[in-house]
Short mmCIF file of C-alpha atoms in Angstrom, two decimals:
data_model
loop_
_atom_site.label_atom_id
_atom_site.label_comp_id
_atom_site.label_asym_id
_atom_site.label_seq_id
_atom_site.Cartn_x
_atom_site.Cartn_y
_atom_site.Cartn_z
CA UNK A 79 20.14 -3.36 -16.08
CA UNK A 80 18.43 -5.89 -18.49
CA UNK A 81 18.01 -4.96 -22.36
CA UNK A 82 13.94 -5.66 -21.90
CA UNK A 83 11.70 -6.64 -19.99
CA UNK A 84 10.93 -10.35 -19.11
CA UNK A 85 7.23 -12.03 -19.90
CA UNK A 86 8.52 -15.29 -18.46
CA UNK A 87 9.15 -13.94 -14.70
CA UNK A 88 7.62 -15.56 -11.77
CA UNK A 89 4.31 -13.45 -10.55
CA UNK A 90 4.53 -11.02 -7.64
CA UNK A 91 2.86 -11.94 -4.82
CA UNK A 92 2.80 -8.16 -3.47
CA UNK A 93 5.41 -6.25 -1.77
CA UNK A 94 6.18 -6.26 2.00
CA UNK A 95 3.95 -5.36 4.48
CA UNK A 96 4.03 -1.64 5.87
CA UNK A 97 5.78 -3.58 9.29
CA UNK A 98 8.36 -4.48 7.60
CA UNK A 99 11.95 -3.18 8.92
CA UNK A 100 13.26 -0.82 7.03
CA UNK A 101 16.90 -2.47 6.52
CA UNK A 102 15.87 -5.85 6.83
CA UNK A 103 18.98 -6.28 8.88
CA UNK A 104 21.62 -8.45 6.76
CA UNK A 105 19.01 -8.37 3.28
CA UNK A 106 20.60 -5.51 0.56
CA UNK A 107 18.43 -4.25 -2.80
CA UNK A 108 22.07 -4.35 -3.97
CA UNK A 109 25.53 -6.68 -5.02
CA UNK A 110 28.25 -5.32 -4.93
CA UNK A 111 30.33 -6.17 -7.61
CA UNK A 112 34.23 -5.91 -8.06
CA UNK A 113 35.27 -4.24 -11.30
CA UNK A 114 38.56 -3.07 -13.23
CA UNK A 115 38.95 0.55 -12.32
CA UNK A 116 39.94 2.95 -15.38
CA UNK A 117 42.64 5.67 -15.56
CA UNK A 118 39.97 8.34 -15.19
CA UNK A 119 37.61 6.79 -12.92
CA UNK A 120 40.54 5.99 -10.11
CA UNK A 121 41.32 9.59 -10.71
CA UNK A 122 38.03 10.52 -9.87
CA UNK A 123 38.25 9.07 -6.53
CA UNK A 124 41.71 10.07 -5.31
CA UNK A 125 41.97 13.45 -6.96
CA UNK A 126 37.63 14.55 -7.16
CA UNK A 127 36.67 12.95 -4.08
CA UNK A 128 38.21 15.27 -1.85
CA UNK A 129 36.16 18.36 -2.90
CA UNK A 130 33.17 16.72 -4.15
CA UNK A 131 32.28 13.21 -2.38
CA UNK A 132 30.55 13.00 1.05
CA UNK A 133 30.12 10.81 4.52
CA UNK A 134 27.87 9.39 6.74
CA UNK A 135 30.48 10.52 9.35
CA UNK A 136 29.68 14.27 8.37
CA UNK A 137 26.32 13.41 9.74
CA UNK A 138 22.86 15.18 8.65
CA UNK A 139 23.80 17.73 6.33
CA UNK A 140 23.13 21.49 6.25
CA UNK A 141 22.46 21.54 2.47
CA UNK A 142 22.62 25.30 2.13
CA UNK A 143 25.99 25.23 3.41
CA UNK A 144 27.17 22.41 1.92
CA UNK A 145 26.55 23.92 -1.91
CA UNK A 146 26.61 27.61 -0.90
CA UNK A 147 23.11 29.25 -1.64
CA UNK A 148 19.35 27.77 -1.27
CA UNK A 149 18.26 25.90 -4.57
CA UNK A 150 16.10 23.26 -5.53
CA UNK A 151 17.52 19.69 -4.58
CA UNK A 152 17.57 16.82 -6.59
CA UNK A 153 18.84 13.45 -5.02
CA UNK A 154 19.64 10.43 -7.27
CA UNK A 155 19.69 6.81 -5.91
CA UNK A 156 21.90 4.09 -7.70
CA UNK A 157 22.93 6.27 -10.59
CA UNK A 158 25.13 3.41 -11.98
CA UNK A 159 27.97 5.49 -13.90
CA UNK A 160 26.18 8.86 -13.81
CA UNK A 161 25.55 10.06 -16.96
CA UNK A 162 22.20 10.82 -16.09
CA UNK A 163 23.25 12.22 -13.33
CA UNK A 164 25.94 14.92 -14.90
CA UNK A 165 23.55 15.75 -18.10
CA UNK A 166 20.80 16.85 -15.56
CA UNK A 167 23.48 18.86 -13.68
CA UNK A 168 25.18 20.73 -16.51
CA UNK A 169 21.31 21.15 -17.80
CA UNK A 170 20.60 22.51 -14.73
CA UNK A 171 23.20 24.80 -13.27
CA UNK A 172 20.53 26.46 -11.16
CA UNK A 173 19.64 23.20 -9.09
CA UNK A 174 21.99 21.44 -6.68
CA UNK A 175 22.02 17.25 -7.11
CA UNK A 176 23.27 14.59 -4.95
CA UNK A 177 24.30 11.22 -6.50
CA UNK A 178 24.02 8.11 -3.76
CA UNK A 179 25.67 4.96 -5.33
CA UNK A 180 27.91 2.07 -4.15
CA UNK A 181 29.84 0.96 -7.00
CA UNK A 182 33.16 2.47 -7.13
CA UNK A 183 33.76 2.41 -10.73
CA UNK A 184 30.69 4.39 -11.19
CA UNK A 185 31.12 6.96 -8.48
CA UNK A 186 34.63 7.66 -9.91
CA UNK A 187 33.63 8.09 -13.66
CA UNK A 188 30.79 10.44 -11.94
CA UNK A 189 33.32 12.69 -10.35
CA UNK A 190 35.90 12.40 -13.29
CA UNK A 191 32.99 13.90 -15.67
CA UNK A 192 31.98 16.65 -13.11
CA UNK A 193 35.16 17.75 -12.42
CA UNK A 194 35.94 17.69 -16.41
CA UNK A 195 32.57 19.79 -16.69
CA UNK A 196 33.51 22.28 -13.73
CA UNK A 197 30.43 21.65 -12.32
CA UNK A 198 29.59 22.85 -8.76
CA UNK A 199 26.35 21.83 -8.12
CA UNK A 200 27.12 17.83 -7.70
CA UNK A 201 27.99 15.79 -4.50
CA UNK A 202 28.14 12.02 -4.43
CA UNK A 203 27.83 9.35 -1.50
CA UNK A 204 29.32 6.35 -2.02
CA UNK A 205 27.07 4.55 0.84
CA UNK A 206 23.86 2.32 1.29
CA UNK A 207 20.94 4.56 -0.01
CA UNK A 208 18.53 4.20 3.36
CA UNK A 209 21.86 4.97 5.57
CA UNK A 210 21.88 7.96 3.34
CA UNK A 211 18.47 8.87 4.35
CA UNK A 212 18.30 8.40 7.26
CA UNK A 213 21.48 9.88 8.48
CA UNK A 214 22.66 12.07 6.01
CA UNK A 215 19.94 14.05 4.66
CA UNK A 216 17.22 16.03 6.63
CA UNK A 217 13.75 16.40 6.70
CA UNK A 218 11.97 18.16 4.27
CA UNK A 219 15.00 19.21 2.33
CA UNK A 220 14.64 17.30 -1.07
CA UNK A 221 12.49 18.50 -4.26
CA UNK A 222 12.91 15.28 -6.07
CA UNK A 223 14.16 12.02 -5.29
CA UNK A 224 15.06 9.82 -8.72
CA UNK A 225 15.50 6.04 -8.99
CA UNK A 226 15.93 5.09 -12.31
CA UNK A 227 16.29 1.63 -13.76
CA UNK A 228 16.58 -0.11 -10.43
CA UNK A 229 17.69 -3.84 -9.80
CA UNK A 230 14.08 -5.65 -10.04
CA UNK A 231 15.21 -8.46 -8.47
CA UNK A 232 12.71 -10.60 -10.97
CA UNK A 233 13.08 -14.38 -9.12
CA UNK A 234 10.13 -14.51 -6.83
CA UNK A 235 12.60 -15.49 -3.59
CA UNK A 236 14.15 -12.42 -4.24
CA UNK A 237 10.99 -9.92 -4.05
CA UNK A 238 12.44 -9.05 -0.65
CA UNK A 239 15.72 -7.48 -1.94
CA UNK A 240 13.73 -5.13 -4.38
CA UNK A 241 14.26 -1.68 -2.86
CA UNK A 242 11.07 -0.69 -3.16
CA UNK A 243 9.03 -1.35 -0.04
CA UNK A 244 6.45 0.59 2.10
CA UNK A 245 9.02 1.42 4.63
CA UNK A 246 11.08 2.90 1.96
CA UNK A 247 8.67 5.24 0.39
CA UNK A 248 7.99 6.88 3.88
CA UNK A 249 11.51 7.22 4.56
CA UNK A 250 11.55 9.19 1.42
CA UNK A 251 8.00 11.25 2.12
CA UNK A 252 9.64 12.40 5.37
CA UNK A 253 12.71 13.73 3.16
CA UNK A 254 10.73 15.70 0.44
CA UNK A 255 9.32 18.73 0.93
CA UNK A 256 5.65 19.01 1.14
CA UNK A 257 4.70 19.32 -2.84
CA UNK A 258 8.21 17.73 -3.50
CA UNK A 259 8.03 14.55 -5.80
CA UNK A 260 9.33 10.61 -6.02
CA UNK A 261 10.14 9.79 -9.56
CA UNK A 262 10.43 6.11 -10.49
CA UNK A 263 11.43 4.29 -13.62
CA UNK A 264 12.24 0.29 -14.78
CA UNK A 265 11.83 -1.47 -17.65
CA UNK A 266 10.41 -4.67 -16.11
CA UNK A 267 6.70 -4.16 -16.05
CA UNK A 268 6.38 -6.62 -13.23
CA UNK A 269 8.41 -4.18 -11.48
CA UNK A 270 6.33 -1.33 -12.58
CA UNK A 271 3.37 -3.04 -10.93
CA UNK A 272 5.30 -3.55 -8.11
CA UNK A 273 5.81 0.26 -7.80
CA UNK A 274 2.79 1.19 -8.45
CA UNK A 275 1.29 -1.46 -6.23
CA UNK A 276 3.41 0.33 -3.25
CA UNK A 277 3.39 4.03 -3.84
CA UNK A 278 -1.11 3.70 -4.35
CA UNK A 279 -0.93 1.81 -0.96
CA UNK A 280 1.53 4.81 0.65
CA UNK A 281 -0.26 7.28 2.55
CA UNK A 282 0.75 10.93 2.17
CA UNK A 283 1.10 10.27 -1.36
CA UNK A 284 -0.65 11.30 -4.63
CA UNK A 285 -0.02 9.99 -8.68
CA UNK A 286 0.48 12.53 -10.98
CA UNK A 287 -0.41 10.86 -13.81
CA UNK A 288 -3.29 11.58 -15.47
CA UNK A 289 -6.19 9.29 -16.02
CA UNK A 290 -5.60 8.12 -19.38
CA UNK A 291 -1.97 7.03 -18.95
CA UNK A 292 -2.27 5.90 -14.90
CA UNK A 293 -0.55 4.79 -12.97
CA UNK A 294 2.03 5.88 -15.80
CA UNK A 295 3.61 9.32 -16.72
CA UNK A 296 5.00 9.61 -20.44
CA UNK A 297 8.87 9.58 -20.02
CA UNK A 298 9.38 13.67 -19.17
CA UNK A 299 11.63 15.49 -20.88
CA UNK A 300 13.50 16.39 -17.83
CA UNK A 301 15.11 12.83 -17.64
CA UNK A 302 17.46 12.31 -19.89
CA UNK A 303 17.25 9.33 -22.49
CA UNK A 304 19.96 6.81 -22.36
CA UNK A 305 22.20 5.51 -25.13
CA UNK A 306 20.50 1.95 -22.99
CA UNK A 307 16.78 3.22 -23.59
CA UNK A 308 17.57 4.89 -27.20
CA UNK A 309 18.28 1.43 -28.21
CA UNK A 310 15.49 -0.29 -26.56
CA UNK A 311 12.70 1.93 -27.81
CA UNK A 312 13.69 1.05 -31.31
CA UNK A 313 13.78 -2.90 -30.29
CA UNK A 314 9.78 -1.78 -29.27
CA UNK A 315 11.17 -2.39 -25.69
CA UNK A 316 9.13 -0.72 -22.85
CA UNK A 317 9.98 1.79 -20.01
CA UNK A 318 7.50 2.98 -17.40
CA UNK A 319 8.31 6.19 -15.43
CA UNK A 320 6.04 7.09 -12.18
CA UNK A 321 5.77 10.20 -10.47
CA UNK A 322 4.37 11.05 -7.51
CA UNK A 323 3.82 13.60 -5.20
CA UNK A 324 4.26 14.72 -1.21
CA UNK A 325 0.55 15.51 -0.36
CA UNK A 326 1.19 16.88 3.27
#
C-alpha cells in the first residue's frame, strides 16, 4: 500500500464490462511476493495452521460447524499482516471472521497473534480470494465482506488486474445475506471512483451513504485505524471508505 494517493495517475477509462470472466483466466489482482519469514510468523504456519487455517479441498463450508454456534460473519479479503483483522476479532468476541490472503508472511503473523490472543472466532485461507468464493463459502452466509486498502493497480494497462470488477461484486452479492453489506476502502481516489463507478452500476445493490457525503461513508468506527492511516491523516492524506448494501 502507497503512503498517498497519486494526482499524476493515468485516467480510468471505466472498469470492465459486466461480460467480463470472472478470473480472467491467467490475469491476478495480486503478486505474489517472496519474503523473509520471522521466528513467529513460521510458527504461525507450522504450529497455528493446523487448528485454525482452512482449504479449498474442504470444499463449501458449513460455517456453523466450522466455528461451533450461529453468529454474525465477517470475511476479510487481502488482510496483508492482519492487524485489522485480529483487533476486530478480539473487539468482537461475539462475531466469527474469516481472513482470505496469499502472502505467507502475513497469514503466519495472523495466526501467531490469534493464537497469542486465544482467540476462537478466526479462520484464515491462504488462497486466491474468488476461488474462495466461489468454492469455499456458501450462499447467503456472510454479514460483511471487507477489502481494505486494495492493490489499485494505478498504470492504465493495468486497470484489468484491479480486483474490483462487475463480475466480482455479484460474486460477492450472491455470498451476503440479503441486508448483509460490502465495505470498501483505498486511498487512491482514482480508485475510489473506480469503486464507486462499479458498485452504482451493480444491480442488487444500494449506497449507504448519505447524500451529503456520497458516494462516501465517514471512516466507521468499527474499522480499525492503522498505524499506516494514523500517519497519513496527519500528512492531510485521504482515505475513502464505501459501504454498501444487499438489497434483495
Amino acid at each position: 500500500m502507497n503512503d498517498q494517493p497519486r494526482d499524476d495517475i493515468a485516467p480510468t477509462t471505466g472498469p470492465e464490462g459486466p461480460d467480463a470472466p470472472l478470473h480472467r483466466r491467467g490475469i491476478k489482482s495480486y503478486v505474489l511476493r517472496a519474503g523473509r519469514m520471522t521466528q513467529a510468523q513460521t510458527r504461525g504456519l507450522e504450529e497455528v495452521w493446523p487448528r485454525l487455517g482452512l482449504t479449498l479441498a474442504e470444499r463449501r463450508q458449513d460455517l456453523d460447524a466450522l466455528f461451533g454456534r450461529r453468529a454474525p460473519r465477517v470475511v476479510e479479503i487481502g488482510f496483508g499482516m492482519g492487524a485489522s483483522l485480529v483487533e476486530q476479532a478480539e473487539r468482537h468476541p461475539e462475531t466469527d471472521f474469516i481472513g482470505i490472503e496469499v502472502h505467507a508472511p502475513g497469514v503466519g503473523k495472523l495466526l501467531d497473534e490469534a493464537d497469542k490472543r486465544g482467540l476462537a472466532n478466526v479462520r484464515v485461507y491462504r488462497e486466491d480470494a474468488l476461488a474462495v468464493l466461489e468454492q469455499g463459502l456458501p450462499e447467503g452466509s456472510i454479514d460483511t465482506l471487507q477489502l481494505f486498502f486494495p492493490d489499485p493497480w494505478p498504470k492504465k494497462k493495468h486497470h484489468k488486474r484491479r480486483i474490483v470488477q462487475p463480475a466480482f461484486v455479484e460474486l460477492i452479492r450472491t455470498r451476503l445475506k440479503p441486508g448483509g453489506t460490502f465495505h470498501l476502502a483505498t486511498d487512491w481516489q482514482a480508485y475510489a471512483e473506480w469503486m464507486a463507478e462499479v458498485m452504482d452500476g451493480a444491480p442488487g445493490y444500494a449506497n449507504t451513504a448519505t447524500p451529503d457525503t456520497a458516494p462516501y461513508v465517514p471512516r466507521p468506527e468499527f474499522r480499525p485505524l492503522t498505524k499506516f492511516e494514523a500517519r497519513g491523516e496527519k500528512l492531510g492524506h485521504g482515505v475513502w471508505d464505501l459501504i454498501y448494501r444487499r438489497e434483495d
